[in-house]
Structure formats: structure tokens, C-alpha cells
mmCIF file of C-alpha atoms and ligand atoms in Angstrom:
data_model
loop_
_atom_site.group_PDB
_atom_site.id
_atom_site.type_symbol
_atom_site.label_atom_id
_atom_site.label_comp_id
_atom_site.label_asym_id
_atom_site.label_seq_id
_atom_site.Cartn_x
_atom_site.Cartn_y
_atom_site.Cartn_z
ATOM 1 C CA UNK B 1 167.117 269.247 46.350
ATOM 2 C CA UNK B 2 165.913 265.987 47.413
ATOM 3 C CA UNK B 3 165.089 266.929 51.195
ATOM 4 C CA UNK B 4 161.820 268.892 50.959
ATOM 5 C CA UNK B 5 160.599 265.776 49.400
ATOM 6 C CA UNK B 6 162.582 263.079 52.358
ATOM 7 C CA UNK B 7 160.959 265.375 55.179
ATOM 8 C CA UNK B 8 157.600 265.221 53.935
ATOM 9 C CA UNK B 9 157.326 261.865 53.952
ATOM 10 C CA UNK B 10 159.199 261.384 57.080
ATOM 11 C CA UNK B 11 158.388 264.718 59.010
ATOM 12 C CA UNK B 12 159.947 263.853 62.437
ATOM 13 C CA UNK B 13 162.682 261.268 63.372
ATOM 14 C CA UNK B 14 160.435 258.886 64.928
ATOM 15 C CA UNK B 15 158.526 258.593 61.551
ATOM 16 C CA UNK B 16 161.867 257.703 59.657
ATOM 17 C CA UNK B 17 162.769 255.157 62.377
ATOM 18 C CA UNK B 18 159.645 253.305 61.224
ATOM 19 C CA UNK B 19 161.048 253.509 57.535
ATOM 20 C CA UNK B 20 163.368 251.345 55.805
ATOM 21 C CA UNK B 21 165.900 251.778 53.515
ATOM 22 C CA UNK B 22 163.924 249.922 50.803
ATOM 23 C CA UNK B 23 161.134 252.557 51.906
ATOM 24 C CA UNK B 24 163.534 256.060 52.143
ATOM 25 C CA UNK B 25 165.638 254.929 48.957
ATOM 26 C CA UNK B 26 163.261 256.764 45.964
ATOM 27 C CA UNK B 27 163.383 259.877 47.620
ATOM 28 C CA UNK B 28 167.374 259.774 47.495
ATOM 29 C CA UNK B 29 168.052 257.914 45.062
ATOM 30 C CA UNK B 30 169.292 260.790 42.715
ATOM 31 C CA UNK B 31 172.192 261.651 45.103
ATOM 32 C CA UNK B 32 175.151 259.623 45.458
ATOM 33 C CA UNK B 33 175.613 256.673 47.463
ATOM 34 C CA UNK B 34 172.012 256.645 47.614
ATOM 35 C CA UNK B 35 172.159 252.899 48.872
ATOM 36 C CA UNK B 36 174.066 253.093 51.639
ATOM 37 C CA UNK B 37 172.688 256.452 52.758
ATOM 38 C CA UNK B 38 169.386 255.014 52.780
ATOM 39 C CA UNK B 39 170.363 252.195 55.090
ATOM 40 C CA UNK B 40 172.670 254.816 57.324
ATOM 41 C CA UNK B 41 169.629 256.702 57.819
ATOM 42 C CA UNK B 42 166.899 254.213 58.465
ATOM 43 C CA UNK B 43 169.477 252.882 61.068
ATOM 44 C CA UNK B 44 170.543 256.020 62.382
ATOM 45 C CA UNK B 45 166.752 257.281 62.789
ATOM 46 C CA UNK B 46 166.552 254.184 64.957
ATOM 47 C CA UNK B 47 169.218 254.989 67.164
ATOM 48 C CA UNK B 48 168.396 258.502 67.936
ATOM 49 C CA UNK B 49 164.699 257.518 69.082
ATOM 50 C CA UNK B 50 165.852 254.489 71.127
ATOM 51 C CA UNK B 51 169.151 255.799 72.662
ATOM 52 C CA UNK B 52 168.426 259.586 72.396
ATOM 53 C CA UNK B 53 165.375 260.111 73.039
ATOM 54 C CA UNK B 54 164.478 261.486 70.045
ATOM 55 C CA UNK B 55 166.910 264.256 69.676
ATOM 56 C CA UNK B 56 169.457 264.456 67.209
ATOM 57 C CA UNK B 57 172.801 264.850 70.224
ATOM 58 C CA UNK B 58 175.097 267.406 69.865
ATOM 59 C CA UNK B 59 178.660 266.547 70.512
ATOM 60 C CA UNK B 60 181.400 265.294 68.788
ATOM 61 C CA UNK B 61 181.413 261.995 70.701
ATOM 62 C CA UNK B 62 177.612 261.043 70.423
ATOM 63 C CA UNK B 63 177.369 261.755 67.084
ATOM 64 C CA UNK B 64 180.058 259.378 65.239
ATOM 65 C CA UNK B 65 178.196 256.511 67.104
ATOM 66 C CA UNK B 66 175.246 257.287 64.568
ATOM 67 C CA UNK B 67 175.757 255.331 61.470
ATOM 68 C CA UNK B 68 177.127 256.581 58.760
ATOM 69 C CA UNK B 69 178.447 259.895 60.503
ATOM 70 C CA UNK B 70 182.216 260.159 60.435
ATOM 71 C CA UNK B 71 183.949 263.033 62.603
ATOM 72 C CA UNK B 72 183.466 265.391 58.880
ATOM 73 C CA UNK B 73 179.736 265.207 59.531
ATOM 74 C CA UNK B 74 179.849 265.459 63.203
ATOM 75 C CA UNK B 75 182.045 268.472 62.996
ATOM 76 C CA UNK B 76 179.544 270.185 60.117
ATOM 77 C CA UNK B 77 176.578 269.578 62.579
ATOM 78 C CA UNK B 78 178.400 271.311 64.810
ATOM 79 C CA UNK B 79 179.176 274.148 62.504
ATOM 80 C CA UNK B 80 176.170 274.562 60.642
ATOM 81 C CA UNK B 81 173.142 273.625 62.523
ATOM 82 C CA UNK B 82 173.694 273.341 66.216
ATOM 83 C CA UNK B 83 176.026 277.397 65.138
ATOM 84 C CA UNK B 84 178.899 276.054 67.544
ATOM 85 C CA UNK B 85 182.558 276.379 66.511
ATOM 86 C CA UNK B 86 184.141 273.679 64.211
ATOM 87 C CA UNK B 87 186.637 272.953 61.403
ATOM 88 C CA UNK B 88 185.052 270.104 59.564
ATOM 89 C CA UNK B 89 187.775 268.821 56.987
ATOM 90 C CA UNK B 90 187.316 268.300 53.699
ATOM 91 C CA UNK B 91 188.793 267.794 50.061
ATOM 92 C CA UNK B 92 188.484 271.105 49.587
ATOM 93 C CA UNK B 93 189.851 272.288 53.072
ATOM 94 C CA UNK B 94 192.800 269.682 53.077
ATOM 95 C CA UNK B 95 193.907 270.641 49.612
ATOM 96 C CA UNK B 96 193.861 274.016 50.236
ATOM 97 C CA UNK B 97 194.891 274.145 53.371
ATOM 98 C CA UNK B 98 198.317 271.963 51.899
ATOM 99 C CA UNK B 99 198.876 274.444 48.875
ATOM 100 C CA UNK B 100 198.764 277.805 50.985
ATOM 101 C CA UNK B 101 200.489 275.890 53.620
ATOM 102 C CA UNK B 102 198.557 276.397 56.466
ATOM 103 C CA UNK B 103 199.548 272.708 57.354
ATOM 104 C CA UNK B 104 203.163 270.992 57.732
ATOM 105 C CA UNK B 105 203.401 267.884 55.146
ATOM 106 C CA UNK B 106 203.301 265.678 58.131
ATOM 107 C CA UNK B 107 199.538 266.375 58.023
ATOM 108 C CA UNK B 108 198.559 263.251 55.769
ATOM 109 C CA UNK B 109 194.928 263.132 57.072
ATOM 110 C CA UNK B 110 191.678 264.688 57.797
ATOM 111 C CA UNK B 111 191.857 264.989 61.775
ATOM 112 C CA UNK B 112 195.664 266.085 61.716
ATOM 113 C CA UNK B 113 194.723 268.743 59.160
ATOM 114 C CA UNK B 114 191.742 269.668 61.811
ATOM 115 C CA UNK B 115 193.842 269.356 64.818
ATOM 116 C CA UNK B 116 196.657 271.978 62.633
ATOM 117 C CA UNK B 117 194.198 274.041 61.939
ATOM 118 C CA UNK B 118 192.177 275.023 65.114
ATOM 119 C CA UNK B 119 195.705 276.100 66.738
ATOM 120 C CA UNK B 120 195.794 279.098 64.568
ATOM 121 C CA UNK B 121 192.232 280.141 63.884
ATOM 122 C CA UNK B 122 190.986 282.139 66.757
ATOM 123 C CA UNK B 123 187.864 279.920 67.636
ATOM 124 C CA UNK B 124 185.089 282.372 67.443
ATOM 125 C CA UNK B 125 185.699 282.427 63.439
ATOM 126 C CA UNK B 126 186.393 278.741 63.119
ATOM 127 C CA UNK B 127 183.073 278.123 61.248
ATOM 128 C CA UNK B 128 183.420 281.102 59.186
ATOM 129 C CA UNK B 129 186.793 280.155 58.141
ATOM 130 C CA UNK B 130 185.900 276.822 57.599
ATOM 131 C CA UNK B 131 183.545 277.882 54.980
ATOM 132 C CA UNK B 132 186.227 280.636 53.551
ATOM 133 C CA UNK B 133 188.604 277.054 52.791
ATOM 134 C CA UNK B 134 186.010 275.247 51.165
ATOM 135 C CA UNK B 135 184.715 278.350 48.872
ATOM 136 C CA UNK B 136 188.183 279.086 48.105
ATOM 137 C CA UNK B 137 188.849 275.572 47.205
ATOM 138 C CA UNK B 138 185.173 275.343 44.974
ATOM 139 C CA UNK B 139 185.819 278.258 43.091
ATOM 140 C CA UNK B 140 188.929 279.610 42.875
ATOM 141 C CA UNK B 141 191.599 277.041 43.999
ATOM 142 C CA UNK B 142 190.305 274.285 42.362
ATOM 143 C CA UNK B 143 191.824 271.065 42.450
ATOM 144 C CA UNK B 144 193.045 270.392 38.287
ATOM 145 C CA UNK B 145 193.420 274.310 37.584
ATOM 146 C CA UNK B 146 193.807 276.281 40.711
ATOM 147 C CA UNK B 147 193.371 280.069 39.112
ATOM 148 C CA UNK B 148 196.328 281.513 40.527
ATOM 149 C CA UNK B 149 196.311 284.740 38.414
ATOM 150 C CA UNK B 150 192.761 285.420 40.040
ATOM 151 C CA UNK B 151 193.877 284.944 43.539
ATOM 152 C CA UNK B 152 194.587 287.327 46.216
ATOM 153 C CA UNK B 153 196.886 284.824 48.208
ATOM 154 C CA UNK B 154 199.751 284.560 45.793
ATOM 155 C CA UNK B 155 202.008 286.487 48.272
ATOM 156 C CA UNK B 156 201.601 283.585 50.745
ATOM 157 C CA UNK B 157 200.718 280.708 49.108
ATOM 158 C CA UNK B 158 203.780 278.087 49.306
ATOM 159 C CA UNK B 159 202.292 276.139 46.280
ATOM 160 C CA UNK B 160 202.642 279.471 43.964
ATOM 161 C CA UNK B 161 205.471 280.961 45.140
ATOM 162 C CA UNK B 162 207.275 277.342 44.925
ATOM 163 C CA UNK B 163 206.237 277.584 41.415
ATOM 164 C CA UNK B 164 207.705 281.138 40.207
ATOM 165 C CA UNK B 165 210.897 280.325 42.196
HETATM 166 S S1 SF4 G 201 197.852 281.185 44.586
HETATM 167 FE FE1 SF4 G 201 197.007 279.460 43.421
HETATM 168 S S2 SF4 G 201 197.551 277.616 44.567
HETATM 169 FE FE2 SF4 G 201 197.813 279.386 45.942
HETATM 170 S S3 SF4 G 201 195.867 279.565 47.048
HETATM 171 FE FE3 SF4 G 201 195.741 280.893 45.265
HETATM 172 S S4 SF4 G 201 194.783 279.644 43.668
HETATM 173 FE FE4 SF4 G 201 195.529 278.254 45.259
#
């Protein structure tokens, strides 16, 4: 919602490396974190013009030196807009990942839950599947009321069938 806005007034990534966060803040200041995010992006639109040339990179490594981009991001870049292969980890993927048990216990964070995860799903469906995890987690196993009785995983799920046990 707030991007058509952001990209008109900064159009290209050398005009946001001119900005500053006091200048990019009222166009995102309705989302959350908006201070921080402004100051992640004013510095990371400096950093792709002066160490990338201008181009937003594309791997894994290059992109968690931007600021504010953790290996989540990265790994959604990846997924989404460069349409590479990726498993970007999130609450919803990690929780449901957990309850269906798709993941050993062991798994107590975001890059061991990735690292579980690409082992089993054949890669050319990695970014589909990703998004399967997090729209199963969004609308159907939520995180306070999962809605087990509308699910079509009960026969596998660990979480439900440790429950009717
Ligand atoms: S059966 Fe319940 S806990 Fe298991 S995946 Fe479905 S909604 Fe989630």
C-alpha cells in the first residue's frame, strides 16, 4: 500500500540514495518499524549505488551485507523477484513446519528450519512450497486456533494426531 507512493518519489535507487530517512519516513510511516526501515533504506540505497553499481545483487551472500536485510529477506528476493529457488523462513513457516512435523525439535531456529527443509522439497518447487507453508499457516493453521477440523493434513500432522491419541 505504501510503495506506489515511496517509488514515486524515489523512482530509481540512485534517487533514494540521495534521500534520508528524515526525508523517506512520511511515505512509510504507516507500516511498522517505520523508523528503522527508513534509516535501513536510505543506507541501503547508498550501498547498492556505491558498492553495486546500482543494481540491487542477487545472492544470498551480497544481500545480508545491505542493511537491514537478514537471510529471511535475502531468501524472499530470491524467491519472489529475482523467480530463483528459496525457502525463506518465517513465523508462519517455522510454526507450521514444527506442528506437521516436517522438522525434528532440534530445529530451534530460522536457518535450521531452512536447512531441514530444502533436504526434502525437490528444489524446483521450493518457492511454491514456501508459499503453500506460509498460506497454510495465515489461514488455516493459525497460530492461537489452528482449524484442525478444516484441514486436509490431519492424517499427518504430529501436532493433531498427538492430540486425539
Ligand atoms: S491438523 Fe491442525 S495443527 Fe495440523 S496442520 Fe492442520 S491445522 Fe495445523
Amino acid at each position: 500500500m505504501v510503495t506506489p507512493a515511496l517509488f514515486e518519489a524515489f523512482p530509481t535507487v540512485d534517487e533514494m540514495a540521495k534521500a534520508t530517512a528524515e526525508d523517506i519516513y512520511p511515505y512509510i510511516k504507516s507500516i511498522s518499524y517505520p523508523n528503522a526501515k527508513a534509516k535501513h533504506l536510505a543506507q541501503m540505497a547508498e550501498k547498492i549505488v556505491a558498492e553495486f553499481d546500482s543494481n540491487v545483487p542477487t545472492s544470498i551472500d551480497e544481500l545480508t551485507t545491505l542493511p537491514g536485510v537478514g537471510r529471511k529477506t535475502a531468501n524472499v528476493m530470491l524467491a519472489v523477484a529475482f523467480g530463483g529457488q528459496a525457502m525463506p523462513v518465517d513465523t508462519h513457516v517455522f510454526r507450521v513446519s514444527h506442528r506437521i512435523g516436517l522438522v525434528p525439535k532440534r530445529c530451534t531456529t530460522p536457518l535450521s528450519v531452512e536447512r531441514e527443509l530444502v533436504k526434502y522439497f525437490p528444489e524446483e518447487i521450493l518457492s511454491k512450497a514456501h508459499h503453500w507453508l506460509i498460506l497454510h499457516g495465515r489461514y488455516t493453521c493459525m497460530a492461537r486456533n489452528p482449524k484442525c477440523s478444516e484441514c486436509g493434513l490431519t492424517d499427518v500432522c504430529k501436532y493433531f494426531n498427538s492430540k486425539v491419541q
